[in-house]
Short mmCIF file of C-alpha atoms in Angstrom, two decimals:
data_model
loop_
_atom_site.label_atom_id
_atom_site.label_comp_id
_atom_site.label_asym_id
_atom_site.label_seq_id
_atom_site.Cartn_x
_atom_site.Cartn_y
_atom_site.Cartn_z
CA UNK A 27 -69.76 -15.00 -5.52
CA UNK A 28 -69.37 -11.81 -7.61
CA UNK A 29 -72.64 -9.56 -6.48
CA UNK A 30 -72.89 -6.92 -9.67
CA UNK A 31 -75.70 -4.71 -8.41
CA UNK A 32 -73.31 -4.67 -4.73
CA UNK A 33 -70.39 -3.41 -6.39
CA UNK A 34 -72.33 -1.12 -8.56
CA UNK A 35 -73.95 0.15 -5.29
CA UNK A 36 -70.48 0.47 -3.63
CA UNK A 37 -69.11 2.40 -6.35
CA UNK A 38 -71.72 4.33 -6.72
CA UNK A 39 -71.61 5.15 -2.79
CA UNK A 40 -67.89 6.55 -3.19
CA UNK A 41 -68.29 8.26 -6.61
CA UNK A 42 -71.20 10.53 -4.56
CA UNK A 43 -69.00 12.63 -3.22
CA UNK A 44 -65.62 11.85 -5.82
CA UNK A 45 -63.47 15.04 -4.36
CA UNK A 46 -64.30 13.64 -0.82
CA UNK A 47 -63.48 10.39 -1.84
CA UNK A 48 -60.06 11.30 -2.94
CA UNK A 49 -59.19 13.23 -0.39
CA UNK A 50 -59.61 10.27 2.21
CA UNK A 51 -58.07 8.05 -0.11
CA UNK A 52 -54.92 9.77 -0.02
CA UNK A 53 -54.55 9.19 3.32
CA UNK A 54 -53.84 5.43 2.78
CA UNK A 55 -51.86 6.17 -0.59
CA UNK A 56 -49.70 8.47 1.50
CA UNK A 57 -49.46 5.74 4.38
CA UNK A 58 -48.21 3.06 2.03
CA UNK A 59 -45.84 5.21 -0.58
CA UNK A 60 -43.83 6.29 2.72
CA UNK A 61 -44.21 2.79 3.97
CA UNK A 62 -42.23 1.35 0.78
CA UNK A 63 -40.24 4.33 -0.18
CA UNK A 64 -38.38 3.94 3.47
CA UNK A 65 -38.12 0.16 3.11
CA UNK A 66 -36.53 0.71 -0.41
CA UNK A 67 -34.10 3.48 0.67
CA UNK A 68 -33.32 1.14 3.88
CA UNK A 69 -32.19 -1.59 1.80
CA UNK A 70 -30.67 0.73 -0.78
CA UNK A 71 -28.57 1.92 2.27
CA UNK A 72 -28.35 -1.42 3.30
CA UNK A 73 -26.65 -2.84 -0.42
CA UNK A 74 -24.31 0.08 -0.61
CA UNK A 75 -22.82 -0.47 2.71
CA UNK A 76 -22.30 -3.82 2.41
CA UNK A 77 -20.92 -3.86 -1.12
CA UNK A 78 -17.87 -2.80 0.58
CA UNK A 79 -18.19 -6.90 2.42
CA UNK A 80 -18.23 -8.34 -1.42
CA UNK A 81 -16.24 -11.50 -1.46
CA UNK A 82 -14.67 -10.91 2.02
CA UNK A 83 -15.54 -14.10 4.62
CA UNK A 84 -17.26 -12.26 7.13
CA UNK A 85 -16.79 -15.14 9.48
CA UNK A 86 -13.15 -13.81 9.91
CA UNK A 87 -11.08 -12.26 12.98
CA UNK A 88 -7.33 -11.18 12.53
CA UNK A 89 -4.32 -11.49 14.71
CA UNK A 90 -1.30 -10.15 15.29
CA UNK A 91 1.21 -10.18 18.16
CA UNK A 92 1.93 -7.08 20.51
CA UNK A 93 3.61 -6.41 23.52
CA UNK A 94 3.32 -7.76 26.55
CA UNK A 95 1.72 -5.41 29.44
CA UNK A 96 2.07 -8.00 32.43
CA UNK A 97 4.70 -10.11 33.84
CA UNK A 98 4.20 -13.97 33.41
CA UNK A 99 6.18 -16.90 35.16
CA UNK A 100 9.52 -14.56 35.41
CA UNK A 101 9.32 -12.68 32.61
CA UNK A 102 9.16 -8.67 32.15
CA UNK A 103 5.96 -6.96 31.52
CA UNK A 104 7.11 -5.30 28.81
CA UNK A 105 7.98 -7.89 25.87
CA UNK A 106 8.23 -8.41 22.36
CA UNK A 107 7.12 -12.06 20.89
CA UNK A 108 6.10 -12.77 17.03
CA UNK A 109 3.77 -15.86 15.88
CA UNK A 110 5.65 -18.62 13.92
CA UNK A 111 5.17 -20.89 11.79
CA UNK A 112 4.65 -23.68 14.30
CA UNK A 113 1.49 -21.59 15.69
CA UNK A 114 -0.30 -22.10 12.16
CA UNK A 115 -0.26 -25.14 12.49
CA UNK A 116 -1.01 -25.81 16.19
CA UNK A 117 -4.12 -23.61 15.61
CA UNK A 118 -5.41 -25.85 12.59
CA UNK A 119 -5.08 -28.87 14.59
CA UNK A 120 -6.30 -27.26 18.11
CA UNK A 121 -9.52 -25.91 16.69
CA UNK A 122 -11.38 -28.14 13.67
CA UNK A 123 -14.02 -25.28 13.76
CA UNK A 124 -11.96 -23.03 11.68
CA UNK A 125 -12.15 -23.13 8.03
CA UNK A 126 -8.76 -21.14 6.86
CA UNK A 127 -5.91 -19.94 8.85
CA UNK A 128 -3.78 -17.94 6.85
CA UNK A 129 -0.55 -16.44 8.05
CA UNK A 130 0.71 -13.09 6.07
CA UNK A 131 3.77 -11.41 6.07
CA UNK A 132 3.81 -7.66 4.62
CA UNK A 133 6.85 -5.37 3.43
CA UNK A 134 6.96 -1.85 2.59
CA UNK A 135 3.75 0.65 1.75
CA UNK A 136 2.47 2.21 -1.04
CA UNK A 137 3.77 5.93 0.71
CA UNK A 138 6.77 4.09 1.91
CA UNK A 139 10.14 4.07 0.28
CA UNK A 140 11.08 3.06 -3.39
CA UNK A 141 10.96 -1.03 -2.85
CA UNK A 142 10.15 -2.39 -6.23
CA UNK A 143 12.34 -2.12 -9.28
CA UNK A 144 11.34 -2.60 -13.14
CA UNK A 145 13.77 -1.57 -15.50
CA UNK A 146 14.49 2.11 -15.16
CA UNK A 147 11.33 2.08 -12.97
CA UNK A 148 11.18 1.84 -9.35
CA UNK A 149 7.74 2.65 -7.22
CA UNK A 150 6.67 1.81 -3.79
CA UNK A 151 3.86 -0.74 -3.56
CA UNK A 152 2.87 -2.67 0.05
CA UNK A 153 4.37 -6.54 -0.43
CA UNK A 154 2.18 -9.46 1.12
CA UNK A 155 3.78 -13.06 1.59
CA UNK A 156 0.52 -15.35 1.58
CA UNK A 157 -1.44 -18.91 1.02
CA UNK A 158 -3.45 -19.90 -1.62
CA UNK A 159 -6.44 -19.60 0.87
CA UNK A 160 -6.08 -15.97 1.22
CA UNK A 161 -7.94 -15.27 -1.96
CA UNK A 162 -10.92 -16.78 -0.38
CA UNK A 163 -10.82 -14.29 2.16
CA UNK A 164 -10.26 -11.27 0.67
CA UNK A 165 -12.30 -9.64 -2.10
CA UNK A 166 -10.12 -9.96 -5.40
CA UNK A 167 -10.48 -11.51 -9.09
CA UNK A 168 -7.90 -12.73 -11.05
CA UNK A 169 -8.19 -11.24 -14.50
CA UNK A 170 -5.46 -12.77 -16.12
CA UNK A 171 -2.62 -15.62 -14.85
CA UNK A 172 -3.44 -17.14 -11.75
CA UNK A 173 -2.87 -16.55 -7.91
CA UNK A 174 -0.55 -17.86 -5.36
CA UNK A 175 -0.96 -21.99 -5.44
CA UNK A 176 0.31 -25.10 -2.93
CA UNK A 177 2.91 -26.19 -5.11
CA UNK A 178 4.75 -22.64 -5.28
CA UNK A 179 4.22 -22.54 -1.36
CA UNK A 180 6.02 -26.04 -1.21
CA UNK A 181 8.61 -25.35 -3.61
CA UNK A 182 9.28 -21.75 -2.57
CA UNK A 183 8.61 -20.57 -6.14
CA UNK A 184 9.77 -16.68 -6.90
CA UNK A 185 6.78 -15.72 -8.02
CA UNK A 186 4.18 -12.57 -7.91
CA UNK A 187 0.59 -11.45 -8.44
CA UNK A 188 0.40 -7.67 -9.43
CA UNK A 189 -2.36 -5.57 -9.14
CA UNK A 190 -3.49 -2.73 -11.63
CA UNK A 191 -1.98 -0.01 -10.59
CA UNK A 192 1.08 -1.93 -10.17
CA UNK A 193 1.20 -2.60 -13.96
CA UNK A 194 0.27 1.40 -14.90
CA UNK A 195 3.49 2.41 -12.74
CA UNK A 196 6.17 0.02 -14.25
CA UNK A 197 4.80 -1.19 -17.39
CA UNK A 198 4.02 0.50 -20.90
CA UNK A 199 0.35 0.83 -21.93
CA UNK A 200 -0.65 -2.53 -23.79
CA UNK A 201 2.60 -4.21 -22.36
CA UNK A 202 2.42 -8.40 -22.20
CA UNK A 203 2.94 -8.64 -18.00
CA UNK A 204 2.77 -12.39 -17.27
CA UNK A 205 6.26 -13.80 -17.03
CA UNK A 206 7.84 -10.45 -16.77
CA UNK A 207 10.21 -9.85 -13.73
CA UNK A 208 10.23 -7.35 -10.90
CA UNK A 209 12.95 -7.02 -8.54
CA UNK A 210 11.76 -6.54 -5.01
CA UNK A 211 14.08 -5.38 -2.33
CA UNK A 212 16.94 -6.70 -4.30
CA UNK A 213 14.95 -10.34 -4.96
CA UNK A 214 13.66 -11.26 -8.39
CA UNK A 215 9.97 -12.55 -8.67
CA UNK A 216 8.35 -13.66 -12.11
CA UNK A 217 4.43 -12.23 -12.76
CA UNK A 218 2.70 -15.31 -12.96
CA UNK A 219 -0.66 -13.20 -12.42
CA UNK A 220 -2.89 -9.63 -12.45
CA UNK A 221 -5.91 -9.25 -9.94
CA UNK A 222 -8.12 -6.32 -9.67
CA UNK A 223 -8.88 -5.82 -6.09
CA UNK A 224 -12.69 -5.29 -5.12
CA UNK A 225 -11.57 -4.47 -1.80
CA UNK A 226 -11.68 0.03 -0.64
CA UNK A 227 -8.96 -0.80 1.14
CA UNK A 228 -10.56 1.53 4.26
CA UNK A 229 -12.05 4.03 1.66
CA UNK A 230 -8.68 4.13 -0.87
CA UNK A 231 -9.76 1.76 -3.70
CA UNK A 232 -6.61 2.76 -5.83
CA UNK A 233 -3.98 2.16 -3.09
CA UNK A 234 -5.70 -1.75 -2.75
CA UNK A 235 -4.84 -1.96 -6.52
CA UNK A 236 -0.85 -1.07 -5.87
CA UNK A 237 -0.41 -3.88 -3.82
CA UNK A 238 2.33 -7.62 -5.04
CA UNK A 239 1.20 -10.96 -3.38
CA UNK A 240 3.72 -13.57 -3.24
CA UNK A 241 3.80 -16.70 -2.27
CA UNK A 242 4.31 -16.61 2.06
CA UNK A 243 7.33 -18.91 2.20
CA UNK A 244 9.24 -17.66 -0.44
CA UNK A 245 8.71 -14.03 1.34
CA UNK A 246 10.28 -15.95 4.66
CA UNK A 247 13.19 -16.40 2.60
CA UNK A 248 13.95 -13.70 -0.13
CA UNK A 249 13.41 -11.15 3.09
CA UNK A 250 15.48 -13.20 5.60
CA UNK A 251 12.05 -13.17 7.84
CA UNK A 252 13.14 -16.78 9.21
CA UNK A 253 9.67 -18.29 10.38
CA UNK A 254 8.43 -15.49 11.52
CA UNK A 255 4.63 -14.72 10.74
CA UNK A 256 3.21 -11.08 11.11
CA UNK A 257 -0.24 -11.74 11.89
CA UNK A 258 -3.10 -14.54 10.60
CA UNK A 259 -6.76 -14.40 9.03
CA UNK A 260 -8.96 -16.82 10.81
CA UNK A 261 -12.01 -17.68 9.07
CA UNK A 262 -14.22 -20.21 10.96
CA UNK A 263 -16.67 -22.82 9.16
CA UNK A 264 -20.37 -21.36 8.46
CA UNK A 265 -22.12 -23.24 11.10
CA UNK A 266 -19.53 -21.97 14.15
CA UNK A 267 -18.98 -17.78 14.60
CA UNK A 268 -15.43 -17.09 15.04
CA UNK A 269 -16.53 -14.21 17.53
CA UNK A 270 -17.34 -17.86 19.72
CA UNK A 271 -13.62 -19.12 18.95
CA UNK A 272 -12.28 -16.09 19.14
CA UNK A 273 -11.41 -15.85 23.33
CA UNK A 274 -10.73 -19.85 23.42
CA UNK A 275 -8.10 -18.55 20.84
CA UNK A 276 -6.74 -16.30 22.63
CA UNK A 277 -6.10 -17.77 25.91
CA UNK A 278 -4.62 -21.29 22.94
CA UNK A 279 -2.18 -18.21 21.69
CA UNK A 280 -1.02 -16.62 25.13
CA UNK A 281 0.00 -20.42 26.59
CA UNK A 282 2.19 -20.97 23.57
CA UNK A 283 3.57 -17.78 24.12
CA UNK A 284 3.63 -17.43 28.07
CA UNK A 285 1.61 -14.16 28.70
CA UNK A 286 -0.28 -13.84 31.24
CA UNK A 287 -4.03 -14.83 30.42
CA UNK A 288 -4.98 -11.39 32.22
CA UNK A 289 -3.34 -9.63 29.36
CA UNK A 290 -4.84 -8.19 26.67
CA UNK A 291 -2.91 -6.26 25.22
CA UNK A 292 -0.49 -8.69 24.16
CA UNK A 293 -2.66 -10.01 21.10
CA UNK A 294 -4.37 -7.20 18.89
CA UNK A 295 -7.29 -8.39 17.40
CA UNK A 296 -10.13 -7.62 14.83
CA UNK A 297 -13.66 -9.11 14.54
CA UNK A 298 -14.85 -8.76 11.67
CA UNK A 299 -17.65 -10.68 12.01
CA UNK A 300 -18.19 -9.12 15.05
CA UNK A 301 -17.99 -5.70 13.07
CA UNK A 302 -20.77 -7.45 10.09
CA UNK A 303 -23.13 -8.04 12.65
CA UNK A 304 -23.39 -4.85 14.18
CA UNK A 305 -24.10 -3.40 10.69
CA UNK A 306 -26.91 -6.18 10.11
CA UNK A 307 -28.31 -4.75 13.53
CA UNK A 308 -28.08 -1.24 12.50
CA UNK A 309 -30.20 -2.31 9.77
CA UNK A 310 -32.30 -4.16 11.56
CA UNK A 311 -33.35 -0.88 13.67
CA UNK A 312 -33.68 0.92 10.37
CA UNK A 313 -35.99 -1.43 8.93
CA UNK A 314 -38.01 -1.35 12.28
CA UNK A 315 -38.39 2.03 12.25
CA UNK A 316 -39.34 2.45 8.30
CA UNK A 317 -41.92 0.33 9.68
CA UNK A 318 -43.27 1.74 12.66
CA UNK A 319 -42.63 5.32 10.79
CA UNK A 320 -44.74 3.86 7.86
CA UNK A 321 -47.55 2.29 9.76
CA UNK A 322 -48.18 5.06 11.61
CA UNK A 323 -48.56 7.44 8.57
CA UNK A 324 -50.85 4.60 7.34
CA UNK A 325 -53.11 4.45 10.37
CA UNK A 326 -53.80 8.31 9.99
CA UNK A 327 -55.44 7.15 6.32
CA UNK A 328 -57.01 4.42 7.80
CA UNK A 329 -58.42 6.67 10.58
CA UNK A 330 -59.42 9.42 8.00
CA UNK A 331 -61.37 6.50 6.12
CA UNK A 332 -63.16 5.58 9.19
CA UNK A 333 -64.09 9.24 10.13
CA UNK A 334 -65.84 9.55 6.09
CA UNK A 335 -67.13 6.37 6.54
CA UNK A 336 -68.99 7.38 9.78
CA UNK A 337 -70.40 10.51 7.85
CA UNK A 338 -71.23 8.55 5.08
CA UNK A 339 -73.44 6.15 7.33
CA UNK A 340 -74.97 9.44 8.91
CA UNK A 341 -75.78 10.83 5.54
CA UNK A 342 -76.81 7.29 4.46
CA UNK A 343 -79.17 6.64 7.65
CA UNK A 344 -83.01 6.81 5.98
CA UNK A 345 -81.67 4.22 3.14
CA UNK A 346 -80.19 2.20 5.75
CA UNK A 347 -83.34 2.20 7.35
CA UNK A 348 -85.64 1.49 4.43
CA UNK A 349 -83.33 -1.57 3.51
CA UNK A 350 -83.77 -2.70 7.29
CA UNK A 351 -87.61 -2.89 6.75
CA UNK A 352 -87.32 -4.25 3.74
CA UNK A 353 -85.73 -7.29 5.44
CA UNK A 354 -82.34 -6.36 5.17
CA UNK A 355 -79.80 -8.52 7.68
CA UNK A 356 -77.62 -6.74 10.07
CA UNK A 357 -75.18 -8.91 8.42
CA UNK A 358 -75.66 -7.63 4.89
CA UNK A 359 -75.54 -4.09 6.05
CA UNK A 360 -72.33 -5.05 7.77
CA UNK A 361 -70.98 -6.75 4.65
CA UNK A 362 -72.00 -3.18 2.46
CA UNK A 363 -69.98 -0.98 4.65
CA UNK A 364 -67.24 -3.11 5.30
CA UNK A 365 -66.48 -3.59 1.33
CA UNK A 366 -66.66 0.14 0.37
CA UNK A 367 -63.80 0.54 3.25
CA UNK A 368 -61.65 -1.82 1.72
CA UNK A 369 -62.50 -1.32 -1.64
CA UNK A 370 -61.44 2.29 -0.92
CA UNK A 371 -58.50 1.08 1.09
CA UNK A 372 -57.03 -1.46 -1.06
CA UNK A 373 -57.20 0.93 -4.22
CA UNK A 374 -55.75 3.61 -2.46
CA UNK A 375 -53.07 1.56 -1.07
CA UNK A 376 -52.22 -0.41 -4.69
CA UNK A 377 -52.17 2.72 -6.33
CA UNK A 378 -49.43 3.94 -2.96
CA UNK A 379 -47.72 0.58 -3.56
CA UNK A 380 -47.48 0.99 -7.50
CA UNK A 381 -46.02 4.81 -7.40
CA UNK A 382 -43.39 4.01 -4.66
CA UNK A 383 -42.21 1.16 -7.40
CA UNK A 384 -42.37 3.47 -9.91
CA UNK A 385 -39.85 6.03 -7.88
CA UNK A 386 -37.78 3.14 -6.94
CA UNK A 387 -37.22 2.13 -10.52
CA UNK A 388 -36.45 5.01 -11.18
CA UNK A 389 -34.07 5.79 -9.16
CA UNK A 390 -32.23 2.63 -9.95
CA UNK A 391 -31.94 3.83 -13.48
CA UNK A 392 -30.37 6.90 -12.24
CA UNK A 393 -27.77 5.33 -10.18
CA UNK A 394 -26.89 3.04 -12.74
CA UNK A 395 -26.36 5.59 -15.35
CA UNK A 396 -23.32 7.13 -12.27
CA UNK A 397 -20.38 5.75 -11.48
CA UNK A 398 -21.02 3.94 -8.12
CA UNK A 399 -18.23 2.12 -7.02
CA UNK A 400 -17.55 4.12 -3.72
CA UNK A 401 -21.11 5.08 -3.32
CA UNK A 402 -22.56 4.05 -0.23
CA UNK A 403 -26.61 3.44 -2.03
CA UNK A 404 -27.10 0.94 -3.68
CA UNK A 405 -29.96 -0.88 -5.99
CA UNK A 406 -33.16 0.75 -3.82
CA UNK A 407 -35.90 -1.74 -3.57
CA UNK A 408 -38.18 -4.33 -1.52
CA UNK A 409 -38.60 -7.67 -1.43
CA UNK A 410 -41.94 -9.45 -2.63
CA UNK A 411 -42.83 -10.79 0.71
CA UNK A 412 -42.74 -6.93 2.13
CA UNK A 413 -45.37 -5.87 -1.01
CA UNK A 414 -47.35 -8.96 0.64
CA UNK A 415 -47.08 -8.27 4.03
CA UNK A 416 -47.85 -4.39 2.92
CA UNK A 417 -51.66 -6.16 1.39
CA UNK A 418 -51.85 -7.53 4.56
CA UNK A 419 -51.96 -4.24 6.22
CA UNK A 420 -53.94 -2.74 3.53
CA UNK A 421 -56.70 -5.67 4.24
CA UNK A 422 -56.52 -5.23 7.81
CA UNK A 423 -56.82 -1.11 7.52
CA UNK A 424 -59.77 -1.57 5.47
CA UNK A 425 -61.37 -3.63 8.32
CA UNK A 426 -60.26 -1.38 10.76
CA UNK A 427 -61.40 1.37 8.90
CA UNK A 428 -64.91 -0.12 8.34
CA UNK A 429 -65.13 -1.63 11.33
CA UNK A 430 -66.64 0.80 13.66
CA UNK A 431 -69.04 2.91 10.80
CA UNK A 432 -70.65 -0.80 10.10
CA UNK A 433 -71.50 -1.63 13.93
CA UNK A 434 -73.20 2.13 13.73
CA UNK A 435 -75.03 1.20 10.71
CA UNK A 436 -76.96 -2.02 11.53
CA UNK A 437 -77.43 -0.40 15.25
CA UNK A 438 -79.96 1.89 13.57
CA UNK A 439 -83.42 1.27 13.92
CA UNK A 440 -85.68 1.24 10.73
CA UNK A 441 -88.34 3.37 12.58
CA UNK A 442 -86.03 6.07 13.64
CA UNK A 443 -83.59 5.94 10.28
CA UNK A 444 -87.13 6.48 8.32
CA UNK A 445 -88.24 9.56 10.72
CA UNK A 446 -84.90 11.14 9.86
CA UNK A 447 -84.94 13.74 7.07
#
C-alpha cells in the first residue's frame, strides 16, 4: 500500500543533504552507464563482425584434394588424386546428415590472365562451375535474371550469372545484359542472370563482384575438365554440426581414394563452422567481462550508498530513538532505511540505464548516416532482457546497500539514541 507521509519522509531524508545525495548517487549511475555502454559496444562489435557471416550456412566445411604425404597399399607417398563426380554422390548417400554437397570447379582469377571476351572487350574475372544449391551457401542476391537451376545442370545449358563489376568492365552504362553473350576461354555462355555478391571475399568486396557462375557440368565440358571436381561445400542439416561429420568424412574420402588414414595432408580442409563458433566464444568472453567489468564499477556505488547511509543513521540516531519509544517496530525502522537505499539506488541506476540508451541511439544515428559496409561495428545496443536483468541488480544493490545501515539502526537503544546530542 502506497504510505504518503513514508515517502515524503524518505524524500525528505535524501533532499537534507541534496549535494551529498548526488554525489553517492553517481556512484550507481556510473556503475550502470558502464554496465550498458560495454554490453552495447560488445554487441555492436559483435553485429559488425558477423555481418561478414550474412547469408553464408555456417554449418559448412570445404574440401579439396592434396597430395599424398604417406605411402598406402603400394603406392608412393607423394601423389596427386582429384575428387570426381562419383564422390558427390557417394557422400550424399553415405551421410543423410548433410544438407548440400556442392562440388565447384573454378578457372582463371580476377589478377590472372585475359579469360573473358565481350566484343572488343576482354577482362579477367575468376570462373566457378556450380549447383543450384550453391546459392544457399554463399551470401549473394540475384537482382535481376535468375541463378544456376537443375534443368541447365541436366541439360548442360551454356549459360552464366555475372556479377557487377563484371557488367561495368564489358558492358556500356545502362546496357540490357540478360541474354547477351560472353565468350569464355574460347566457349560461348548466354547471361541468363546479375547477382550482387554480399560476400568480402576475405576483405576485397569488389573482387567478389568480378566473379561468372556457370552451371558445374557444362564447365566439365566447355573446359575439357572430364569429371573432375576441384573441391566441395558441405553443409550439414541444423540439428547435426558438420565439425561432428567432418573426421567420419574424412577417413569416407581417403578409402575411396586409398590414402593412408594417418594422412592428413592429403585432404585440405576448412571449418567454417568450426571458425563461427570460436567467434561466438570470443564474444561470449567479451560479454562476460562487460559484465564482471560493469558490476564491479556498480558495487563501488552500491558501497558508497551504504557508507552515506551509515552516516545518515549516525546523524539520524536521537529520531531513531524517539520513534523507538514511541512504539516504533524494529521492522518499520528496517523498512525506512531499506527504501531510501533503493529509492536512491533505483533512481540513480534508471537515470544510468536511460543515458547509456541515449548514447547508444545516438551512436546508431551516426553510423547510419556512414557508409558501413566494411565496417567491423555495427547497430550498438542491448537486448530487453539485459535492461531487466540490469533492475535486477539495481534491486539487489539497493538491498545490499541498505542492508547493513538498517541492522545498525533498529540495534539502537531508545535510551541511549535519546542521550545522544
Amino acid at each position: 500500500m502506497f504510505d504518503r507521509d513514508n515517502w515524503d519522509e524518505i524524500l525528505e531524508a535524501l533532499t537534507a543533504n541534496t549535494f551529498r545525495t548526488i554525489l553517492t548517487a553517481f556512484g550507481v549511475f556510473w556503475g550502470i552507464f558502464i554496465l550498458v555502454i560495454l554490453l552495447g559496444a560488445g554487441k555492436g562489435l559483435e553485429n559488425g563482425v558477423k555481418k561478414g557471416f550474412d547469408g553464408i550456412a555456417t554449418n559448412t566445411m570445404f574440401m579439396w584434394s592434396q597430395s599424398t604425404s604417406k605411402p598406402y597399399k603400394g603406392l608412393p607417398p607423394i601423389r596427386r588424386f582429384d575428387f570426381k563426380n562419383a564422390d558427390v554422390i557417394a557422400l550424399k548417400e553415405s551421410f543423410p546428415d548433410l544438407l548440400y554437397v556442392s562440388p565447384r570447379n573454378q578457372l582463371g582469377g580476377f589478377e590472372g590472365a585475359n579469360n573473358v571476351v565481350r566484343g572488343t572487350k576482354t577482362a579477367a574475372y575468376t570462373i566457378y562451375g556450380d549447383y543450384p544449391e550453391l546459392i544457399k551457401q554463399q551470401p549473394m542476391d540475384i537482382i535481376k535474371g535468375r541463378f544456376v537451376n537443375h534443368q541447365d545442370i541436366v541439360e548442360k545449358r551454356k549459360v552464366a550469372i555475372i556479377g557487377q563489376g563484371v557488367i561495368s568492365g564489358l558492358y556500356a552504362k545502362g546496357e540490357e545484359v540478360i541474354g547477351t553473350y560472353i565468350t569464355v576461354n574460347s566457349v560461348n555462355f548466354m547471361v541468363v542472370g546479375v547477382y550482387n555478391s554480399k560476400s568480402r571475399n576475405n576483405g576485397n568486396a569488389e573482387s567478389a563482384q568480378k566473379e561468372i557462375f556457370v552451371p558445374f557440368t557444362s564447365f566439365q565440358q566447355a573446359f575439357n575438365f572430364g569429371d573432375t571436381v576441384g573441391w566441395m561445400a558441405l553443409t550439414a542439416r541444423d540439428e547435426t554440426s558438420i565439425t561432428q561429420l567432418k573426421p567420419g568424412i574424412l577417413q569416407f574420402m581417403k578409402a575411396r581414394h586409398s590414402i593412408n588414414p594417418l594422412d592428413d595432408r592429403a585432404i585440405g580442409n576448412f571449418d567454417l563452422y568450426a571458425e563461427f563458433s570460436k567467434i561466438q566464444g570470443l564474444f561470449s568472453i567479451l560479454n562476460f567481462i562487460a559484465f564482471f567489468v560493469g558490476t564491479l564499477v556498480l558495487l563501488s556505488g552500491v558501497i558508497g550508498i551504504s557508507n552515506i547511509m551509515l552516516i545518515v543513521v549516525k546523524e539520524r540516531t536521537k529520531e531513531i530513538g524517539i520513534r523507538r519509544a514511541l512504539g516504533a517496530t524494529p521492522r518499520a525502522i528496517r523498512s525506512q532505511i531499506l527504501s531510501e537505499a533503493i529509492f536512491l539506488t533505483i533512481i540513480a541506476g534508471m537515470f544510468g540505464i536511460a543515458t547509456a540508451t541515449g548514447v547508444l541511439w545516438v551512436v546508431n544515428k551516426i553510423l547510419d548516416s556512414m557508409p558501413n559496409e566494411d565496417m567491423m561495428f555495427a547497430n550498438p545496443s542491448v537486448d530487453l532482457s539485459i535492461v531487466f536483468f540490469a533492475l535486477i541488480i539495481l534491486v539487489g544493490s539497493g538491498l545490499l546497500a541498505g542492508f547493513i545501515p538498517a541492522q545498525t539502526a533498529i540495534n539502537v537503544k531508545p535510551v541511549d539514541a535519546l542521550r545522544t546530542e
